Structures are given as structure tokens and as C-alpha cells.
Amino acid sequence: KAGVTQTPRYLIKTRGQQVTLSCSPISGHRSVSWYQQTPGQGLQFLFEYFSETQRNKGNFPGRFSGRQFSNSRSEMNVSTLELGDSALYLCASLPHTSGEQFFGPGTRLTVL
Amino acid sequence: QQPVQSPQAVILREGEDAVINCSSSKALYSVHWYRQKHGEAPVFLMILLKGGEQKGHEKISASFNEKKQQSSLYLTASQLSYSGTYFCGTENVAAGKSTFGDGTTLTVKP
């Protein structure tokens, strides 16, 4: 079974720009969660989608948004990028709405 | 509210044992553990769903004390391959979402 894929793997943007990251979950998994990982901050929960509906949202500003499509693929968007948005963005897929999570390789975003 | 992990870092020699703790202020219904090696994505180790239940993965086991809202990860006879950052993820009844601790960095030396 193919694992979770994320594209792109690396991204360099400048302040003020916007970015869209994509995540394709494991086939059959309907739940996708997004996390931001920075050194010293661990994994910070961004949001979770299940069957195209956002189930939970973390404590991030409205510049961070996401969506999920009918094929369970998910995208997250960050508008008006700030230097502090530089991080590894991980998505994880779950077979249901809880339990073990299968992480993708992440997208490393650098904001200059 | 994210769980608290301790210690933040630990250095071992091959063959030594270690314990990593994870505690939460919220009532939990599951705890899961992951290991992340440098430059890689976190990899699932195990999930604990019942109070006091112990699970095992190779020479790594874990316990979950539902009453104390704590989980501990036990690494016995550590190997070089155990090096990495260990995260606990908790799901609580109220939030219904996974929240991760800040991680414990384990370094195993020859």
C-alpha cells in the first residue's frame, strides 16, 4: 500500500506571499490531519478533516486554512506568509477519526 | 492542552534501559507513541486504549494509567537504532483531537 504523499517536499517563499501544500492520504483513509513542526515546538496541531469536513482546528491564525476533497486528498493554504511560518508541515492520514496516524514525509517551507 | 513529556533528552549506552513519561491534565481515552529520526517523518510505534494496558513493539513497551492520565514508554536493552525523538500523542474526551508532547530526544551511543 502506498504511503502518505506530500507535495512539494521543499518550498521557498518570501514574506507576504501565499502557499498551498498538498497531501494525499493512504488509500481508504478518510481522515487527514495537519501539523506544523518547528525546532523546540514539537508538533503543533493545525486542523483535521474527515469526509471533506473540518472536525477540529488548532490555535493558528486565520491565515492558515485547509480543505479536503471527495477523494480524501487535502490541501492547506497559508496566506500572507511571515518569517515565523518557516517550518516542516506534516500531514497524517488515519483510517478513521482516531487512533494511529501515518505521517507523510512533510513539506519544508522556508520563508525569506 | 498538550501533554507534558519527561525527560526532554536522555543519553544512553547500547544495552541500557530508558523510560519516557507522558502526562496530561485532561482525561484521556488513548495515548499513542511515535519515533522520529532526524530528517524523517514520525513513525507510529503503538497505541494504548485501555487503562493500565501494556503494549509492546520489539523491546519497546508502554503502559497507560488512565486514572493518573499518564503513559510511560519503556525501552529495554537499547540499540543504536532507537536513537531519535519520541513523541506521545494523546486524544482526550473533550477535544477529540490528537495533541502531541514536545518530544524526548534519545541518543544511544556505542
Tab-separated table of N, CA and C in Angstrom, chain B residues 6-101:
chain	number	residue	atom	x	y	z
B	6	SER	N	8.603	13.872	29.760
B	6	SER	CA	9.847	13.969	30.516
B	6	SER	C	10.604	12.658	30.396
B	7	PRO	N	11.922	12.696	30.398
B	7	PRO	CA	12.749	13.902	30.336
B	7	PRO	C	12.733	14.511	28.926
B	8	GLN	N	13.350	15.658	28.764
B	8	GLN	CA	13.433	16.287	27.448
B	8	GLN	C	14.455	15.587	26.579
B	9	ALA	N	15.496	15.088	27.237
B	9	ALA	CA	16.551	14.398	26.490
B	9	ALA	C	17.198	13.357	27.377
B	10	VAL	N	17.680	12.301	26.759
B	10	VAL	CA	18.377	11.258	27.503
B	10	VAL	C	19.457	10.655	26.614
B	11	ILE	N	20.593	10.390	27.228
B	11	ILE	CA	21.714	9.763	26.511
B	11	ILE	C	21.998	8.419	27.160
B	12	LEU	N	22.069	7.398	26.330
B	12	LEU	CA	22.296	6.048	26.835
B	12	LEU	C	23.467	5.393	26.129
B	13	ARG	N	23.961	4.335	26.734
B	13	ARG	CA	24.895	3.429	26.065
B	13	ARG	C	24.078	2.249	25.560
B	14	GLU	N	24.523	1.649	24.506
B	14	GLU	CA	23.859	0.438	23.999
B	14	GLU	C	23.637	-0.554	25.130
B	15	GLY	N	22.448	-1.123	25.168
B	15	GLY	CA	22.154	-2.132	26.170
B	15	GLY	C	21.495	-1.587	27.427
B	16	GLU	N	21.520	-0.264	27.591
B	16	GLU	CA	20.907	0.337	28.774
B	16	GLU	C	19.409	0.546	28.547
B	17	ASP	N	18.701	0.774	29.650
B	17	ASP	CA	17.257	0.958	29.583
B	17	ASP	C	16.900	2.429	29.778
B	18	ALA	N	15.710	2.790	29.293
B	18	ALA	CA	15.230	4.154	29.477
B	18	ALA	C	13.719	4.152	29.630
B	19	VAL	N	13.221	5.163	30.311
B	19	VAL	CA	11.783	5.348	30.464
B	19	VAL	C	11.441	6.785	30.072
B	20	ILE	N	10.437	6.932	29.237
B	20	ILE	CA	9.958	8.258	28.838
B	20	ILE	C	8.518	8.377	29.316
B	21	ASN	N	8.233	9.488	29.968
B	21	ASN	CA	6.911	9.678	30.534
B	21	ASN	C	6.109	10.740	29.788
B	22	CYS	N	4.802	10.552	29.843
B	22	CYS	CA	3.892	11.463	29.164
B	22	CYS	C	2.694	11.657	30.079
B	23	SER	N	2.401	12.892	30.444
B	23	SER	CA	1.274	13.116	31.336
B	23	SER	C	0.396	14.234	30.806
B	24	SER	N	-0.887	14.124	31.132
B	24	SER	CA	-1.853	15.090	30.636
B	24	SER	C	-2.733	15.580	31.786
B	25	SER	N	-3.206	16.802	31.642
B	25	SER	CA	-4.121	17.342	32.650
B	25	SER	C	-5.568	17.033	32.280
B	26	LYS	N	-5.762	16.454	31.108
B	26	LYS	CA	-7.108	16.143	30.643
B	26	LYS	C	-7.359	14.643	30.701
B	27	ALA	N	-8.612	14.275	30.841
B	27	ALA	CA	-8.975	12.856	30.809
B	27	ALA	C	-8.716	12.319	29.413
B	28	LEU	N	-8.040	11.198	29.364
B	28	LEU	CA	-7.626	10.642	28.076
B	28	LEU	C	-8.370	9.370	27.757
B	29	TYR	N	-8.555	9.115	26.473
B	29	TYR	CA	-9.057	7.798	26.130
B	29	TYR	C	-8.072	7.028	25.253
B	30	SER	N	-7.005	7.671	24.856
B	30	SER	CA	-5.955	6.908	24.178
B	30	SER	C	-4.650	7.691	24.210
B	31	VAL	N	-3.585	6.937	24.141
B	31	VAL	CA	-2.245	7.515	24.041
B	31	VAL	C	-1.528	6.760	22.931
B	32	HIS	N	-0.819	7.487	22.077
B	32	HIS	CA	-0.026	6.812	21.061
B	32	HIS	C	1.383	7.374	21.035
B	33	TRP	N	2.287	6.526	20.679
B	33	TRP	CA	3.711	6.877	20.691
B	33	TRP	C	4.300	6.787	19.289
B	34	TYR	N	5.195	7.744	19.014
B	34	TYR	CA	5.844	7.813	17.714
B	34	TYR	C	7.333	8.051	17.915
B	35	ARG	N	8.103	7.632	16.953
B	35	ARG	CA	9.541	7.921	16.944
B	35	ARG	C	9.870	8.634	15.644
B	36	GLN	N	10.635	9.687	15.772
B	36	GLN	CA	11.044	10.442	14.592
B	36	GLN	C	12.555	10.526	14.546
B	37	LYS	N	13.112	10.048	13.462
B	37	LYS	CA	14.556	10.172	13.266
B	37	LYS	C	14.811	11.465	12.503
B	38	HIS	N	15.998	11.961	12.664
B	38	HIS	CA	16.350	13.257	12.098
B	38	HIS	C	16.089	13.289	10.591
B	39	GLY	N	15.322	14.285	10.173
B	39	GLY	CA	15.054	14.441	8.748
B	39	GLY	C	13.971	13.533	8.206
B	40	GLU	N	13.335	12.777	9.090
B	40	GLU	CA	12.298	11.859	8.628
B	40	GLU	C	10.968	12.193	9.297
B	41	ALA	N	9.898	11.576	8.818
B	41	ALA	CA	8.583	11.780	9.418
B	41	ALA	C	8.432	10.897	10.656
B	42	PRO	N	7.587	11.283	11.579
B	42	PRO	CA	7.321	10.418	12.739
B	42	PRO	C	6.742	9.081	12.288
B	43	VAL	N	7.147	8.035	12.980
B	43	VAL	CA	6.662	6.684	12.681
B	43	VAL	C	5.926	6.151	13.893
B	44	PHE	N	4.742	5.625	13.641
B	44	PHE	CA	3.912	5.097	14.713
B	44	PHE	C	4.575	3.895	15.372
B	45	LEU	N	4.556	3.876	16.715
B	45	LEU	CA	5.081	2.741	17.477
B	45	LEU	C	3.952	1.901	18.055
B	46	MET	N	3.085	2.533	18.807
B	46	MET	CA	1.995	1.791	19.424
B	46	MET	C	0.938	2.733	19.944
B	47	ILE	N	-0.230	2.163	20.167
B	47	ILE	CA	-1.340	2.916	20.728
B	47	ILE	C	-1.884	2.154	21.918
B	48	LEU	N	-2.283	2.870	22.940
B	48	LEU	CA	-2.848	2.264	24.132
B	48	LEU	C	-4.225	2.839	24.349
B	49	LEU	N	-5.187	1.932	24.465
B	49	LEU	CA	-6.571	2.377	24.553
B	49	LEU	C	-7.210	2.134	25.917
B	50	LYS	N	-6.685	1.194	26.664
B	50	LYS	CA	-7.332	0.876	27.931
B	50	LYS	C	-6.445	1.265	29.091
B	51	GLY	N	-7.036	1.586	30.245
B	51	GLY	CA	-6.249	1.936	31.397
B	51	GLY	C	-5.384	0.775	31.832
B	52	GLY	N	-4.107	1.027	32.066
B	52	GLY	CA	-3.199	0.029	32.587
B	52	GLY	C	-2.726	-0.963	31.561
B	53	GLU	N	-3.133	-0.804	30.309
B	53	GLU	CA	-2.760	-1.799	29.310
B	53	GLU	C	-1.330	-1.574	28.857
B	54	GLN	N	-0.611	-2.641	28.668
B	54	GLN	CA	0.750	-2.555	28.162
B	54	GLN	C	0.819	-3.145	26.773
B	55	LYS	N	1.508	-2.442	25.911
B	55	LYS	CA	1.694	-2.924	24.549
B	55	LYS	C	3.179	-3.063	24.304
B	56	GLY	N	3.539	-3.796	23.303
B	56	GLY	CA	4.958	-3.990	23.027
B	56	GLY	C	5.277	-3.890	21.565
B	57	HIS	N	6.495	-3.435	21.279
B	57	HIS	CA	6.991	-3.330	19.915
B	57	HIS	C	8.472	-3.605	19.986
B	58	GLU	N	8.913	-4.757	19.522
B	58	GLU	CA	10.295	-5.184	19.683
B	58	GLU	C	10.613	-5.167	21.179
B	59	LYS	N	11.640	-4.427	21.576
B	59	LYS	CA	11.963	-4.357	23.008
B	59	LYS	C	11.467	-3.038	23.584
B	60	ILE	N	10.445	-2.476	22.963
B	60	ILE	CA	9.848	-1.252	23.441
B	60	ILE	C	8.432	-1.556	23.882
B	61	SER	N	8.092	-1.174	25.078
B	61	SER	CA	6.749	-1.396	25.581
B	61	SER	C	6.234	-0.115	26.207
B	62	ALA	N	4.954	-0.085	26.484
B	62	ALA	CA	4.363	1.113	27.069
B	62	ALA	C	3.216	0.729	27.964
B	63	SER	N	2.931	1.609	28.899
B	63	SER	CA	1.795	1.433	29.785
B	63	SER	C	0.969	2.696	29.787
B	64	PHE	N	-0.280	2.549	30.157
B	64	PHE	CA	-1.197	3.690	30.184
B	64	PHE	C	-2.012	3.598	31.459
B	65	ASN	N	-1.807	4.564	32.336
B	65	ASN	CA	-2.576	4.622	33.571
B	65	ASN	C	-3.657	5.668	33.386
B	66	GLU	N	-4.842	5.184	33.093
B	66	GLU	CA	-5.954	6.084	32.765
B	66	GLU	C	-6.304	7.013	33.934
B	67	LYS	N	-6.257	6.486	35.140
B	67	LYS	CA	-6.616	7.292	36.321
B	67	LYS	C	-5.639	8.441	36.530
B	68	LYS	N	-4.365	8.133	36.341
B	68	LYS	CA	-3.344	9.164	36.541
B	68	LYS	C	-3.132	9.999	35.277
B	69	GLN	N	-3.794	9.627	34.198
B	69	GLN	CA	-3.651	10.333	32.922
B	69	GLN	C	-2.185	10.378	32.496
B	70	GLN	N	-1.543	9.236	32.637
B	70	GLN	CA	-0.121	9.139	32.326
B	70	GLN	C	0.160	7.914	31.469
B	71	SER	N	1.188	8.048	30.659
B	71	SER	CA	1.688	6.901	29.924
B	71	SER	C	3.205	6.903	30.003
B	72	SER	N	3.778	5.735	30.007
B	72	SER	CA	5.237	5.611	30.029
B	72	SER	C	5.687	4.676	28.924
B	73	LEU	N	6.779	5.047	28.291
B	73	LEU	CA	7.374	4.224	27.241
B	73	LEU	C	8.660	3.631	27.784
B	74	TYR	N	8.786	2.325	27.695
B	74	TYR	CA	9.939	1.625	28.243
B	74	TYR	C	10.799	1.082	27.108
B	75	LEU	N	12.047	1.483	27.086
B	75	LEU	CA	12.976	0.971	26.082
B	75	LEU	C	14.026	0.138	26.810
B	76	THR	N	14.030	-1.133	26.552
B	76	THR	CA	14.952	-2.028	27.237
B	76	THR	C	16.061	-2.478	26.297
B	77	ALA	N	17.235	-2.661	26.871
B	77	ALA	CA	18.404	-3.113	26.100
B	77	ALA	C	18.526	-2.299	24.819
B	78	SER	N	18.628	-0.992	24.979
B	78	SER	CA	18.564	-0.076	23.830
B	78	SER	C	19.613	-0.393	22.765
B	79	GLN	N	19.221	-0.131	21.543
B	79	GLN	CA	20.090	-0.340	20.390
B	79	GLN	C	20.350	1.014	19.733
B	80	LEU	N	21.380	1.074	18.924
B	80	LEU	CA	21.718	2.320	18.237
B	80	LEU	C	20.528	2.837	17.424
B	81	SER	N	19.752	1.912	16.883
B	81	SER	CA	18.611	2.282	16.038
B	81	SER	C	17.478	2.942	16.825
B	82	TYR	N	17.553	2.890	18.134
B	82	TYR	CA	16.500	3.529	18.943
B	82	TYR	C	16.671	5.049	19.006
B	83	SER	N	17.810	5.538	18.593
B	83	SER	CA	18.039	6.979	18.657
B	83	SER	C	16.994	7.730	17.844
B	84	GLY	N	16.544	8.834	18.377
B	84	GLY	CA	15.536	9.641	17.694
B	84	GLY	C	14.758	10.436	18.723
B	85	THR	N	13.733	11.105	18.259
B	85	THR	CA	12.866	11.863	19.153
B	85	THR	C	11.543	11.126	19.291
B	86	TYR	N	11.155	10.899	20.525
B	86	TYR	CA	9.932	10.167	20.807
B	86	TYR	C	8.832	11.155	21.202
B	87	PHE	N	7.696	11.001	20.552
B	87	PHE	CA	6.552	11.853	20.851
B	87	PHE	C	5.399	11.011	21.380
B	88	CYS	N	4.725	11.544	22.372
B	88	CYS	CA	3.459	10.919	22.741
B	88	CYS	C	2.358	11.800	22.191
B	89	GLY	N	1.316	11.160	21.730
B	89	GLY	CA	0.137	11.866	21.249
B	89	GLY	C	-1.035	11.411	22.089
B	90	THR	N	-1.838	12.355	22.502
B	90	THR	CA	-2.965	11.978	23.343
B	90	THR	C	-4.268	12.439	22.714
B	91	GLU	N	-5.281	11.656	22.932
B	91	GLU	CA	-6.624	12.032	22.497
B	91	GLU	C	-7.475	12.133	23.750
B	92	ASN	N	-8.062	13.291	23.971
B	92	ASN	CA	-8.893	13.398	25.153
B	92	ASN	C	-10.366	13.463	24.776
B	93	VAL	N	-11.173	13.159	25.750
B	93	VAL	CA	-12.606	13.028	25.510
B	93	VAL	C	-13.194	14.346	25.027
B	94	ALA	N	-12.749	15.441	25.637
B	94	ALA	CA	-13.344	16.743	25.323
B	94	ALA	C	-12.977	17.228	23.927
B	95	ALA	N	-11.694	17.208	23.613
B	95	ALA	CA	-11.240	17.809	22.363
B	95	ALA	C	-11.443	16.906	21.160
B	96	GLY	N	-11.311	15.613	21.366
B	96	GLY	CA	-11.481	14.684	20.259
B	96	GLY	C	-10.417	14.784	19.201
B	97	LYS	N	-9.308	15.417	19.513
B	97	LYS	CA	-8.242	15.518	18.528
B	97	LYS	C	-6.935	15.095	19.190
B	98	SER	N	-5.951	14.821	18.361
B	98	SER	CA	-4.654	14.409	18.882
B	98	SER	C	-3.804	15.627	19.204
B	99	THR	N	-3.174	15.575	20.351
B	99	THR	CA	-2.248	16.630	20.762
B	99	THR	C	-0.947	15.964	21.135
B	100	PHE	N	0.156	16.523	20.670
B	100	PHE	CA	1.445	15.904	20.888
B	100	PHE	C	2.270	16.657	21.916
B	101	GLY	N	3.090	15.893	22.638
B	101	GLY	CA	4.060	16.493	23.536
B	101	GLY	C	5.213	17.079	22.737
